[in-house]
Coordinates of C-alpha atoms in Angstrom, one line a residue:
M1 CA 88.8 -54.8 125.1
N2 CA 88.9 -56.2 121.5
A3 CA 91.0 -59.1 122.6
R4 CA 88.5 -60.0 125.4
T5 CA 85.6 -59.6 123.0
H6 CA 87.4 -61.8 120.4
Q7 CA 88.2 -64.4 123.1
A8 CA 84.6 -64.4 124.3
G9 CA 83.3 -64.8 120.8
F10 CA 85.8 -67.7 120.2
M11 CA 84.5 -69.5 123.3
R12 CA 80.9 -68.9 122.4
S13 CA 81.5 -70.3 118.9
L14 CA 83.3 -73.3 120.3
R15 CA 80.5 -74.1 122.8
A16 CA 77.9 -73.6 120.2
I17 CA 79.5 -76.0 117.7
A18 CA 80.1 -78.5 120.5
G19 CA 76.5 -78.1 121.6
A20 CA 75.3 -78.7 118.1
E21 CA 77.1 -82.0 118.1
L22 CA 75.7 -82.8 121.6
A23 CA 72.2 -82.0 120.4
L24 CA 72.5 -85.0 118.0
F25 CA 72.1 -87.3 121.0
R26 CA 68.7 -85.7 121.8
R27 CA 67.6 -86.0 118.2
F28 CA 69.0 -89.5 117.7
P29 CA 69.0 -91.4 121.0
R30 CA 70.5 -94.5 119.3
L31 CA 73.6 -92.5 118.9
V32 CA 74.3 -93.1 122.5
L33 CA 74.2 -96.9 121.9
A34 CA 76.6 -96.4 119.0
V35 CA 79.0 -94.4 121.1
I36 CA 78.9 -97.1 123.8
A37 CA 79.5 -99.8 121.3
I38 CA 82.4 -98.0 119.6
A39 CA 83.8 -97.1 123.0
M40 CA 83.9 -100.8 123.9
V41 CA 85.5 -101.9 120.6
P42 CA 89.2 -101.0 121.5
A43 CA 88.9 -102.6 124.9
A44 CA 87.3 -105.7 123.4
Y45 CA 89.9 -105.8 120.6
A46 CA 92.8 -105.6 123.0
L47 CA 91.2 -108.1 125.4
I48 CA 90.7 -110.7 122.7
Y49 CA 94.1 -110.4 121.3
L50 CA 96.1 -110.1 124.5
S51 CA 94.3 -112.9 126.2
S52 CA 95.0 -115.2 123.2
V53 CA 98.8 -114.5 123.5
W54 CA 98.9 -113.9 127.3
D55 CA 101.3 -116.7 128.2
P56 CA 101.7 -119.3 125.5
N57 CA 104.7 -120.8 127.2
A58 CA 102.6 -122.0 130.1
K59 CA 100.5 -124.1 127.7
S60 CA 103.3 -125.4 125.5
N61 CA 102.6 -128.9 126.8
A62 CA 99.4 -128.9 124.8
L63 CA 101.3 -128.5 121.6
P64 CA 101.4 -132.0 119.9
V65 CA 104.9 -133.1 119.1
G66 CA 105.9 -136.5 117.8
I67 CA 109.1 -138.4 118.8
V68 CA 110.5 -141.2 116.7
N69 CA 113.4 -143.0 118.2
L70 CA 115.3 -145.3 115.8
D71 CA 118.6 -145.3 117.7
K72 CA 120.2 -148.7 117.9
G73 CA 122.6 -147.7 120.7
Y74 CA 126.4 -148.0 120.7
S75 CA 129.1 -149.8 122.6
Y76 CA 131.9 -147.4 123.6
Q77 CA 134.9 -148.3 125.8
K78 CA 133.2 -151.5 126.9
R79 CA 130.0 -149.6 127.9
D80 CA 126.7 -150.0 126.1
T81 CA 124.7 -146.7 125.8
N82 CA 121.6 -145.6 123.9
V83 CA 121.5 -141.8 123.9
G84 CA 118.3 -141.8 121.9
A85 CA 116.4 -143.7 124.5
E86 CA 117.8 -141.5 127.3
L87 CA 116.9 -138.4 125.3
V88 CA 113.3 -139.5 124.8
A89 CA 112.9 -140.3 128.5
E90 CA 114.2 -136.9 129.5
L91 CA 112.0 -135.1 127.0
I92 CA 108.9 -136.8 128.2
R93 CA 109.9 -136.1 131.8
T94 CA 110.2 -132.4 131.2
D95 CA 106.7 -132.2 129.7
A96 CA 107.7 -129.1 127.8
F97 CA 105.5 -130.1 124.9
G98 CA 102.8 -132.7 124.3
F99 CA 105.3 -135.4 123.2
R100 CA 103.9 -138.5 121.5
T101 CA 106.2 -141.4 120.8
M102 CA 105.9 -142.9 117.3
D103 CA 107.6 -145.8 115.5
D104 CA 107.6 -144.6 111.9
A105 CA 109.5 -141.6 110.7
Q106 CA 107.5 -141.2 107.5
A107 CA 104.3 -141.3 109.5
A108 CA 105.6 -138.5 111.7
R109 CA 106.5 -136.4 108.7
E110 CA 103.1 -136.9 107.2
A111 CA 101.4 -135.9 110.5
V112 CA 103.4 -132.7 110.5
R113 CA 102.5 -132.1 106.8
L114 CA 98.8 -132.5 107.6
G115 CA 99.0 -130.3 110.7
S116 CA 98.1 -133.0 113.3
L117 CA 101.6 -132.4 114.8
A118 CA 103.2 -129.1 115.4
F119 CA 106.6 -130.6 114.7
A120 CA 108.3 -134.0 115.0
V121 CA 111.7 -135.1 116.4
I122 CA 113.3 -138.0 114.5
I123 CA 116.3 -139.7 116.1
P124 CA 118.2 -141.8 113.5
E125 CA 119.6 -145.3 113.9
D126 CA 123.2 -144.2 114.2
F127 CA 122.6 -141.4 116.6
S128 CA 124.5 -142.9 119.5
A129 CA 127.3 -144.1 117.2
G130 CA 127.8 -140.6 115.8
A131 CA 127.3 -138.6 119.0
V132 CA 129.1 -140.6 121.7
P133 CA 132.7 -140.8 120.1
G134 CA 132.6 -137.2 119.0
V135 CA 134.9 -137.9 116.0
R136 CA 133.5 -135.1 114.0
P137 CA 131.3 -132.0 114.8
G138 CA 127.6 -132.7 114.4
G139 CA 128.2 -136.5 114.2
G140 CA 124.9 -137.2 116.0
Q141 CA 122.1 -135.5 114.1
V142 CA 118.5 -135.2 115.3
T143 CA 116.1 -134.2 112.6
V144 CA 113.4 -131.7 113.7
V145 CA 110.6 -131.7 111.1
L146 CA 108.5 -128.6 111.0
S147 CA 106.1 -126.8 108.7
E148 CA 106.3 -123.0 108.5
G149 CA 103.3 -122.8 106.2
N150 CA 101.1 -124.6 108.7
N151 CA 101.9 -122.3 111.6
Y152 CA 104.9 -120.1 111.6
A153 CA 104.7 -119.6 115.4
S154 CA 104.9 -123.4 115.9
A155 CA 107.8 -123.5 113.6
G156 CA 109.5 -120.9 115.8
F157 CA 108.9 -123.1 118.8
A158 CA 110.5 -126.0 116.8
R159 CA 113.6 -123.9 115.9
R160 CA 114.2 -122.8 119.5
F161 CA 113.5 -126.4 120.7
A162 CA 116.1 -127.7 118.2
A163 CA 118.8 -125.3 119.5
D164 CA 117.9 -126.2 123.2
L165 CA 117.9 -129.9 122.3
G166 CA 121.4 -129.8 120.8
H167 CA 122.6 -128.0 123.9
Q168 CA 120.9 -130.5 126.2
V169 CA 122.3 -133.5 124.5
N170 CA 125.8 -132.1 124.2
E171 CA 125.7 -131.2 127.9
A172 CA 124.6 -134.7 128.9
L173 CA 127.3 -136.3 126.6
N174 CA 130.0 -133.9 127.9
E175 CA 129.1 -134.8 131.5
K176 CA 129.8 -138.4 130.7
R177 CA 133.0 -137.5 128.9
W178 CA 134.2 -135.5 131.9
E179 CA 133.4 -138.4 134.1
Q180 CA 135.8 -140.5 132.0
V181 CA 138.4 -137.6 132.0
L182 CA 138.3 -137.4 135.8
L183 CA 138.7 -141.2 136.1
S184 CA 141.6 -141.0 133.6
V185 CA 143.3 -138.2 135.4
D186 CA 143.2 -140.2 138.6
G187 CA 144.6 -143.2 136.8
S188 CA 147.2 -141.0 135.1
G189 CA 148.4 -139.8 138.5
K190 CA 149.0 -143.4 139.7
S191 CA 150.6 -144.2 136.3
L192 CA 152.9 -141.2 136.7
T193 CA 154.1 -142.5 140.1
R194 CA 154.8 -145.8 138.5
L195 CA 156.4 -144.1 135.5
K196 CA 158.7 -142.0 137.7
A197 CA 159.8 -145.1 139.6
G198 CA 160.4 -146.9 136.3
M199 CA 162.4 -143.9 135.0
A200 CA 164.6 -144.0 138.2
D201 CA 165.3 -147.7 137.4
V202 CA 166.0 -146.8 133.7
R203 CA 168.3 -143.9 134.8
A204 CA 170.3 -146.3 137.0
G205 CA 170.4 -148.9 134.2
A206 CA 171.5 -146.3 131.7
G207 CA 174.3 -145.2 134.1
R208 CA 175.5 -148.8 134.4
L209 CA 175.2 -149.2 130.6
S210 CA 177.2 -146.0 130.0
E211 CA 179.9 -147.2 132.4
G212 CA 180.0 -150.7 130.8
A213 CA 180.0 -149.2 127.3
A214 CA 183.0 -147.0 128.3
Q215 CA 184.8 -150.1 129.6
Y216 CA 183.8 -152.0 126.5
S217 CA 185.2 -149.2 124.3
S218 CA 188.5 -149.3 126.2
A219 CA 188.6 -153.2 126.1
S220 CA 187.8 -153.2 122.4
A221 CA 190.8 -151.0 121.7
Q222 CA 193.0 -153.4 123.8
L223 CA 191.5 -156.4 122.1
A224 CA 192.2 -154.9 118.7
G225 CA 195.9 -154.4 119.8
G226 CA 196.1 -158.0 121.0
F227 CA 194.7 -159.3 117.7
R228 CA 197.3 -157.2 115.8
Q229 CA 200.1 -158.8 118.0
L230 CA 198.6 -162.2 117.5
G231 CA 198.6 -161.8 113.7
S232 CA 202.2 -160.6 113.8
G233 CA 203.2 -163.6 116.0
I234 CA 201.6 -166.1 113.7
K235 CA 203.5 -164.6 110.8
T236 CA 206.7 -164.9 112.8
I237 CA 206.0 -168.6 113.7
E238 CA 205.2 -169.4 110.2
S239 CA 208.5 -167.9 109.0
K240 CA 210.4 -170.0 111.6
L241 CA 208.9 -173.3 110.6
P242 CA 211.1 -175.7 108.5
P243 CA 210.0 -176.2 104.9
D244 CA 208.1 -179.3 104.1
A245 CA 211.0 -180.6 102.0
E246 CA 213.3 -180.6 104.9
V247 CA 210.8 -182.3 107.1
K248 CA 210.2 -185.0 104.5
S249 CA 214.0 -185.4 104.0
M250 CA 214.5 -185.8 107.8
R251 CA 211.6 -188.4 107.8
A252 CA 213.2 -190.3 105.0
G253 CA 216.6 -190.2 106.8
T254 CA 215.2 -191.7 109.9
Q255 CA 213.5 -194.4 107.9
R256 CA 216.8 -195.2 106.2
L257 CA 218.6 -195.2 109.5
V258 CA 216.2 -197.8 110.9
A259 CA 216.7 -199.9 107.8
R260 CA 220.5 -199.7 107.9
Q261 CA 220.6 -200.5 111.6
K262 CA 218.5 -203.6 110.9
E263 CA 220.9 -204.6 108.1
L264 CA 223.8 -204.0 110.4
G265 CA 222.2 -206.2 113.0
S266 CA 221.7 -208.9 110.4
G267 CA 225.5 -208.7 109.4
L268 CA 226.6 -208.8 113.1
E269 CA 224.4 -211.8 113.7
Q270 CA 226.1 -213.5 110.7
L271 CA 229.6 -212.4 112.0
Q272 CA 228.7 -213.8 115.4
A273 CA 227.7 -217.1 113.9
G274 CA 230.9 -217.2 111.9
A275 CA 232.9 -216.3 115.1
R276 CA 231.2 -219.2 116.9
K277 CA 232.1 -221.5 114.0
L278 CA 235.7 -220.1 114.1
T279 CA 235.9 -220.7 117.8
D280 CA 234.5 -224.2 117.5
G281 CA 236.9 -224.9 114.6
A282 CA 239.8 -223.5 116.5
S283 CA 238.9 -225.5 119.6
T284 CA 238.6 -228.6 117.5
M285 CA 241.8 -227.8 115.7
R286 CA 243.6 -227.3 119.1
E287 CA 242.5 -230.7 120.3
E288 CA 243.2 -232.5 117.1
T289 CA 246.7 -230.9 116.6
S290 CA 248.0 -231.4 120.1
G291 CA 249.1 -234.9 119.2
I292 CA 251.0 -234.0 116.1
P293 CA 254.7 -234.4 116.7
F294 CA 256.9 -231.6 116.6
V295 CA 254.5 -228.9 115.5
G296 CA 251.5 -230.2 117.2
D297 CA 252.1 -228.1 120.3
K298 CA 252.6 -225.0 118.4
V299 CA 249.7 -225.6 116.2
S300 CA 247.6 -226.5 119.1
A301 CA 248.7 -223.4 121.0
G302 CA 248.0 -221.3 117.9
A303 CA 244.6 -223.0 117.6
A304 CA 244.0 -222.3 121.3
E305 CA 244.8 -218.6 120.8
L306 CA 242.6 -218.6 117.8
A307 CA 239.8 -220.2 119.8
T308 CA 240.3 -217.7 122.5
G309 CA 240.2 -214.8 120.0
G310 CA 237.1 -216.4 118.3
A311 CA 235.4 -216.5 121.7
Q312 CA 236.3 -212.9 122.3
L313 CA 235.1 -212.0 118.9
T314 CA 231.9 -213.8 119.5
E315 CA 231.4 -212.1 122.8
G316 CA 232.3 -208.7 121.2
L317 CA 229.9 -209.4 118.4
G318 CA 227.2 -210.2 121.0
T319 CA 227.8 -206.9 122.6
A320 CA 227.7 -205.2 119.3
L321 CA 224.4 -207.0 118.5
E322 CA 223.0 -205.8 121.8
G323 CA 224.1 -202.2 121.0
N324 CA 222.8 -202.5 117.5
G325 CA 219.5 -203.7 118.9
R326 CA 219.4 -200.7 121.1
L327 CA 220.3 -198.5 118.1
V328 CA 217.5 -200.2 116.1
R329 CA 215.0 -199.5 118.8
G330 CA 216.2 -196.0 119.2
A331 CA 216.1 -195.4 115.5
T332 CA 212.6 -196.9 115.4
R333 CA 211.5 -194.5 118.2
L334 CA 213.3 -191.7 116.4
D335 CA 211.5 -192.6 113.2
A336 CA 208.1 -192.7 115.0
A337 CA 208.9 -189.4 116.8
T338 CA 210.1 -187.9 113.5
E339 CA 206.8 -189.0 111.9
K340 CA 204.8 -187.5 114.7
M341 CA 206.9 -184.3 114.5
A342 CA 206.3 -184.1 110.8
D343 CA 202.6 -184.6 111.3
G344 CA 202.6 -182.1 114.1
L345 CA 204.5 -179.6 112.1
G346 CA 201.9 -180.1 109.3
A347 CA 199.0 -179.7 111.7
L348 CA 200.7 -176.7 113.3
E349 CA 201.2 -175.1 109.9
D350 CA 197.6 -175.8 109.0
G351 CA 196.4 -174.5 112.3
L352 CA 198.5 -171.4 112.0
R353 CA 197.2 -170.8 108.5
T354 CA 193.6 -171.3 109.8
L355 CA 194.2 -169.0 112.8
A356 CA 195.7 -166.4 110.5
D357 CA 192.6 -166.6 108.3
K358 CA 190.4 -166.1 111.3
V359 CA 192.2 -163.2 112.8
P360 CA 190.4 -160.0 111.6
D361 CA 192.3 -157.6 109.4
D362 CA 193.1 -154.0 110.3
R363 CA 190.0 -152.6 108.7
Q364 CA 187.7 -154.9 110.7
L365 CA 189.6 -154.1 113.8
E366 CA 189.2 -150.4 113.2
Q367 CA 185.5 -150.9 112.7
F368 CA 185.3 -152.9 115.9
V369 CA 187.1 -150.1 117.9
A370 CA 184.9 -147.5 116.2
S371 CA 181.8 -149.5 117.2
G372 CA 182.9 -149.6 120.8
R373 CA 183.3 -145.8 120.7
D374 CA 179.9 -145.4 119.1
L375 CA 178.3 -147.7 121.7
A376 CA 179.9 -145.6 124.5
A377 CA 178.7 -142.4 122.9
G378 CA 175.2 -143.8 122.4
A379 CA 175.1 -145.0 126.0
A380 CA 176.1 -141.5 127.2
K381 CA 173.3 -140.0 125.1
L382 CA 170.8 -142.5 126.4
R383 CA 171.8 -141.5 129.9
S384 CA 171.4 -137.8 129.1
G385 CA 168.0 -138.5 127.4
V386 CA 166.7 -140.4 130.4
A387 CA 167.8 -137.6 132.7
L388 CA 166.1 -135.1 130.4
V389 CA 162.9 -137.1 130.4
E390 CA 163.0 -137.5 134.1
S391 CA 163.5 -133.8 134.6
V392 CA 160.5 -132.8 132.5
L393 CA 158.1 -135.2 134.2
P394 CA 155.7 -133.3 136.4
A395 CA 156.0 -133.9 140.1
S396 CA 152.4 -135.0 140.2
I397 CA 149.2 -134.7 138.2
E398 CA 146.7 -132.5 140.1
K399 CA 143.2 -133.8 140.2
L400 CA 140.7 -131.5 138.5
D401 CA 138.4 -129.7 140.9
G402 CA 134.7 -129.8 140.4
S403 CA 132.2 -132.4 139.2
A404 CA 131.6 -133.8 135.8
R405 CA 128.4 -131.9 135.5
G406 CA 130.0 -128.7 136.5
L407 CA 132.9 -129.1 134.0
A408 CA 130.4 -130.0 131.2
D409 CA 128.2 -127.0 131.9
S410 CA 130.5 -124.5 133.6
V411 CA 129.2 -121.4 132.0
E412 CA 125.6 -120.2 132.5
P413 CA 124.6 -116.7 131.4
A414 CA 123.1 -114.6 134.1
L415 CA 120.3 -112.4 132.8
E416 CA 120.1 -109.0 134.4
V417 CA 116.6 -107.7 133.4
L418 CA 116.5 -103.9 133.7
A419 CA 112.8 -103.5 132.7
P420 CA 111.1 -106.8 133.5
V421 CA 107.9 -107.9 131.8
A422 CA 105.6 -110.4 133.5
N423 CA 104.6 -112.4 130.5
N424 CA 104.0 -112.5 126.7
G425 CA 100.7 -110.7 126.9
S426 CA 102.1 -107.9 128.9
A427 CA 104.9 -107.5 126.4
F428 CA 102.4 -107.2 123.5
A429 CA 100.2 -104.7 125.5
P430 CA 102.0 -101.5 124.4
N431 CA 101.7 -102.3 120.8
M432 CA 98.2 -103.8 120.9
V433 CA 96.8 -101.0 123.1
A434 CA 98.2 -98.4 120.7
M435 CA 96.6 -100.2 117.8
A436 CA 93.3 -100.5 119.6
L437 CA 93.3 -96.8 120.5
W438 CA 94.1 -95.9 116.9
L439 CA 91.2 -98.1 115.8
G440 CA 89.0 -96.4 118.3
A441 CA 89.9 -93.0 117.0
V442 CA 89.1 -94.0 113.5
M443 CA 85.7 -95.4 114.5
S444 CA 85.0 -92.4 116.7
V445 CA 85.2 -90.0 113.7
Y446 CA 82.7 -92.2 111.9
L447 CA 80.0 -91.1 114.4
F448 CA 80.2 -87.5 113.5
N449 CA 80.4 -85.3 110.4
M450 CA 83.9 -84.0 110.9
R451 CA 83.8 -81.8 107.8
A452 CA 80.4 -80.2 108.2
V453 CA 79.1 -77.4 110.4
L454 CA 75.8 -75.7 110.8
A455 CA 75.2 -72.8 108.5
E456 CA 74.7 -70.6 111.5
H457 CA 78.3 -71.4 112.6
A458 CA 79.9 -70.8 109.2
Q459 CA 81.4 -67.5 110.2
A460 CA 83.0 -68.9 113.4
P461 CA 86.8 -68.8 113.7
M462 CA 88.5 -71.7 112.0
L463 CA 90.2 -72.9 115.2
A464 CA 86.8 -72.7 117.0
K465 CA 85.2 -74.8 114.4
A466 CA 88.0 -77.4 114.6
L467 CA 88.0 -77.6 118.3
G468 CA 84.2 -77.6 118.5
K469 CA 84.0 -80.6 116.2
F470 CA 86.8 -82.2 118.1
V471 CA 85.2 -82.1 121.6
L472 CA 82.7 -85.0 121.3
P473 CA 85.0 -87.4 119.5
A474 CA 87.6 -86.6 122.1
L475 CA 85.1 -87.5 124.9
V476 CA 84.5 -90.8 123.0
V477 CA 88.2 -91.7 122.8
L478 CA 88.7 -90.8 126.4
L479 CA 85.9 -93.2 127.3
Q480 CA 87.6 -95.8 125.1
S481 CA 90.9 -95.1 127.0
L482 CA 89.1 -95.5 130.3
L483 CA 87.6 -98.9 129.3
V484 CA 90.9 -100.1 127.9
F485 CA 92.6 -99.0 131.1
L486 CA 90.1 -100.8 133.3
M487 CA 90.3 -103.9 131.1
L488 CA 94.1 -104.0 131.3
V489 CA 94.4 -103.4 135.1
Y490 CA 91.4 -105.3 136.4
G491 CA 90.5 -107.6 133.5
L492 CA 93.9 -109.0 132.5
G493 CA 95.6 -108.0 135.7
I494 CA 98.6 -106.3 134.1
A495 CA 100.9 -104.9 136.9
V496 CA 101.0 -101.1 136.5
P497 CA 103.8 -99.6 138.6
D498 CA 102.6 -96.0 138.2
M499 CA 98.9 -95.6 137.5
Q500 CA 99.1 -91.9 136.9
T501 CA 101.7 -91.9 134.2
F502 CA 100.0 -94.9 132.4
A503 CA 96.7 -93.1 132.5
L504 CA 98.2 -89.9 131.2
S505 CA 99.9 -91.9 128.5
M506 CA 96.6 -93.4 127.4
V507 CA 94.9 -90.0 127.4
A508 CA 97.6 -88.4 125.4
A509 CA 97.8 -91.3 122.9
S510 CA 94.0 -91.4 122.4
L511 CA 93.8 -87.6 121.8
A512 CA 96.9 -87.5 119.6
F513 CA 95.6 -90.4 117.4
L514 CA 92.2 -88.7 117.1
A515 CA 93.9 -85.4 116.1
T516 CA 96.0 -87.2 113.5
V517 CA 92.9 -89.0 112.0
Y518 CA 91.0 -85.7 112.2
L519 CA 93.8 -84.0 110.2
L520 CA 93.6 -86.8 107.5
L521 CA 89.8 -86.4 107.2
R522 CA 90.0 -82.6 107.0
A523 CA 92.8 -82.7 104.4
F524 CA 91.6 -85.6 102.2
G525 CA 87.9 -85.9 102.9
E526 CA 86.5 -89.4 102.9
A527 CA 89.8 -90.7 101.4
G528 CA 91.3 -89.7 104.7
K529 CA 89.7 -92.7 106.3
L530 CA 91.6 -94.9 103.8
F531 CA 94.8 -93.1 104.6
A532 CA 94.1 -93.6 108.3
V533 CA 94.0 -97.3 107.7
L534 CA 97.2 -97.2 105.6
L535 CA 98.9 -95.1 108.1
L536 CA 98.0 -97.6 110.8
T537 CA 99.6 -100.3 108.7
L538 CA 102.8 -98.2 108.2
Q539 CA 103.0 -97.5 111.9
L540 CA 102.6 -101.2 112.8
A541 CA 105.6 -101.9 110.5
A542 CA 107.8 -99.0 111.4
G543 CA 106.7 -98.2 114.9
G544 CA 109.0 -100.7 116.6
G545 CA 106.2 -102.4 118.4
V546 CA 106.5 -105.9 117.0
M547 CA 110.3 -106.1 116.4
P548 CA 113.3 -103.9 116.8
I549 CA 113.3 -101.2 114.1
E550 CA 116.9 -102.1 113.4
L551 CA 115.7 -105.3 111.9
T552 CA 113.4 -103.7 109.4
G553 CA 114.1 -102.1 106.0
D554 CA 115.8 -98.7 105.5
F555 CA 112.5 -97.0 104.6
F556 CA 110.9 -98.0 107.8
Q557 CA 113.9 -97.0 109.8
S558 CA 113.9 -93.5 108.2
V559 CA 110.2 -92.8 109.1
H560 CA 110.3 -94.5 112.5
D561 CA 110.9 -91.3 114.5
W562 CA 108.3 -89.3 112.6
L563 CA 105.3 -91.6 113.5
P564 CA 103.1 -90.9 116.5
F565 CA 102.7 -94.6 117.0
T566 CA 106.5 -94.9 117.7
W567 CA 106.3 -92.5 120.7
V568 CA 103.0 -93.9 122.0
V569 CA 104.6 -97.4 122.2
K570 CA 107.6 -95.9 124.0
T571 CA 105.5 -94.0 126.5
F572 CA 103.5 -97.1 127.2
R573 CA 106.6 -99.2 127.7
A574 CA 108.2 -96.6 129.9
S575 CA 105.0 -96.2 132.1
L576 CA 104.3 -100.0 132.3
F577 CA 107.8 -101.5 132.5
G578 CA 110.2 -98.6 133.4
A579 CA 111.8 -99.0 129.9
F580 CA 114.1 -96.5 128.3
G581 CA 115.5 -95.5 131.7
N582 CA 112.0 -94.5 132.8
G583 CA 112.1 -91.9 130.0
W584 CA 108.3 -91.5 130.1
W585 CA 108.3 -87.8 130.1
H586 CA 110.2 -87.3 126.9
A587 CA 108.1 -89.8 124.9
W588 CA 104.8 -88.4 126.4
T589 CA 105.9 -84.8 125.5
V590 CA 106.5 -85.9 121.9
V591 CA 103.0 -87.6 121.7
V592 CA 101.3 -84.5 123.1
T593 CA 103.2 -82.2 120.8
S594 CA 102.4 -84.3 117.7
G595 CA 98.7 -84.2 118.7
L596 CA 98.6 -80.5 119.1
I597 CA 100.4 -79.9 115.8
A598 CA 97.9 -82.3 114.1
L599 CA 94.9 -80.5 115.7
L600 CA 96.3 -77.1 114.7
L601 CA 96.9 -78.2 111.1
A602 CA 93.4 -79.7 111.0
S603 CA 92.0 -76.2 111.8
F604 CA 93.3 -74.9 108.5
A605 CA 93.1 -77.9 106.2
G606 CA 90.3 -78.4 103.8
R607 CA 87.0 -76.6 103.6
W608 CA 83.9 -76.7 105.8
R609 CA 80.6 -77.9 104.4
T610 CA 77.6 -75.9 105.8
V611 CA 74.4 -77.7 106.7
E612 CA 71.1 -76.5 108.0
R613 CA 70.2 -77.5 111.5
A614 CA 67.2 -79.6 110.3
D615 CA 69.5 -81.5 107.9
Y616 CA 72.3 -82.0 110.3
R617 CA 72.7 -85.8 111.2
P618 CA 75.3 -88.1 112.7
G619 CA 78.0 -89.6 110.5
I620 CA 76.4 -93.0 110.5
D621 CA 72.8 -94.0 109.8
I622 CA 71.1 -95.1 113.0

């Protein structure tokens, strides 16, 4: 019975306190307008911000970007190319940004500095010369001029554009290079066929060379032996030749023989002449003495015999002269032959001496034979080397499959999006809606005196006081949630896969934020409003709504899981996008639990200020 009585008294106190807050609307009708205005603020705030960032990529072609092309082109492998001009044409064709061509690099930098250009792309004079050959990494440099101070978001676009630009240019250049590679591979296949045919000819020639070198080595050994025999024979002939003195003596003897024979001939001629005279005298004497008496006949007969003997002598001397003539002629021919023989022997001796000088010695012959062996060994190695080269040559060069473009850009990441988000505005919605609801909760408590109760309610239970004061601000934040929900779904057209879970998430977030702000006001009084703003700032930094919490400082990571904002953003993402494995229930439970704990603590925090009914007014002057 006491429990029922206590419960009934608790509910009467709660209704009475809530009724006192509701009575303010009858006493101050403008409070309704204030509630309506404050109820619309979160929706208006979220609408303004989200619509401004809804889909910036769709309007990137309105962003002014300057292009300065100073590239002079380059001649590579007998082909003229201007990568800068091709790049400018491609960029303008894509219409990714509001590209404007300019002629002066300094003017483009100044335009970026003054803010008339978001960023500028400057292509240097040697761009093609550095990019086409690919001698060194980053040889072709494109300068992207940006100003982070003018607009950090535009600078972010410029940085992403610079990375994409480098990939785009490298892809185009690689495609051209692969075209050359494919052509070279085709030519290499034909060259390989010709090379293999040539190697077959070389192998045959090397075989013949090896055989010839072996024969040459054998012949060189035989030739060396012949030279040695020749040298020995020359020495033998030289030893058998008569000495010069004997040859000269024989020459002198033949000359004397000719002279003496001639002298003998002269003497025989004189004897023949004397014999003729003797014969004539004997004949005369025979004739003259024949008449001499007594002895005339004998003398005449003796003279006749003498004449006959003289005639015979003359005839014999004539024969002797003829023989001597023949001897003279023979001696002359002998002398001439002896002269020729002497000259021939001298020439032979000189020739043998010269021939002996020209015949190589044993050391040279050994070198000659060794050279023949080396030549044969080298020819054999050449033959083996040719066979080795021929064995390692591939049978053929296979043509690369695919196209030049496919080879230049053969890898393309495939994105598998597990929790897809339609656009940039939708991605910002969880964070901005949470911020708008927090702002709405702060503004809602401004409407009412959250620390004052009527004097007639001073003895009501503390929890009844807290809940009674919480009811009307809760209705205001629920109205804010409804307006924000309608704005998101029907105003911006955000696709909500599950309306129920998203609506429950917004209700839980609004009430939990209100309970947290309520706790700050109850605990710290008017300073609690300042703490509410500071807590919002902390939650924006550590709630993980803008960037991954892992990228923030250690302090923010340590408080991340203890902030209601963190779990509100998670429940919004889970209900809107199916994020965190559709883990909506866990995040929503944490949000509800944090709100209940804050409301319970608010019941016991601080002191209540009592006010007479006549003096009780709204929290703002209206």
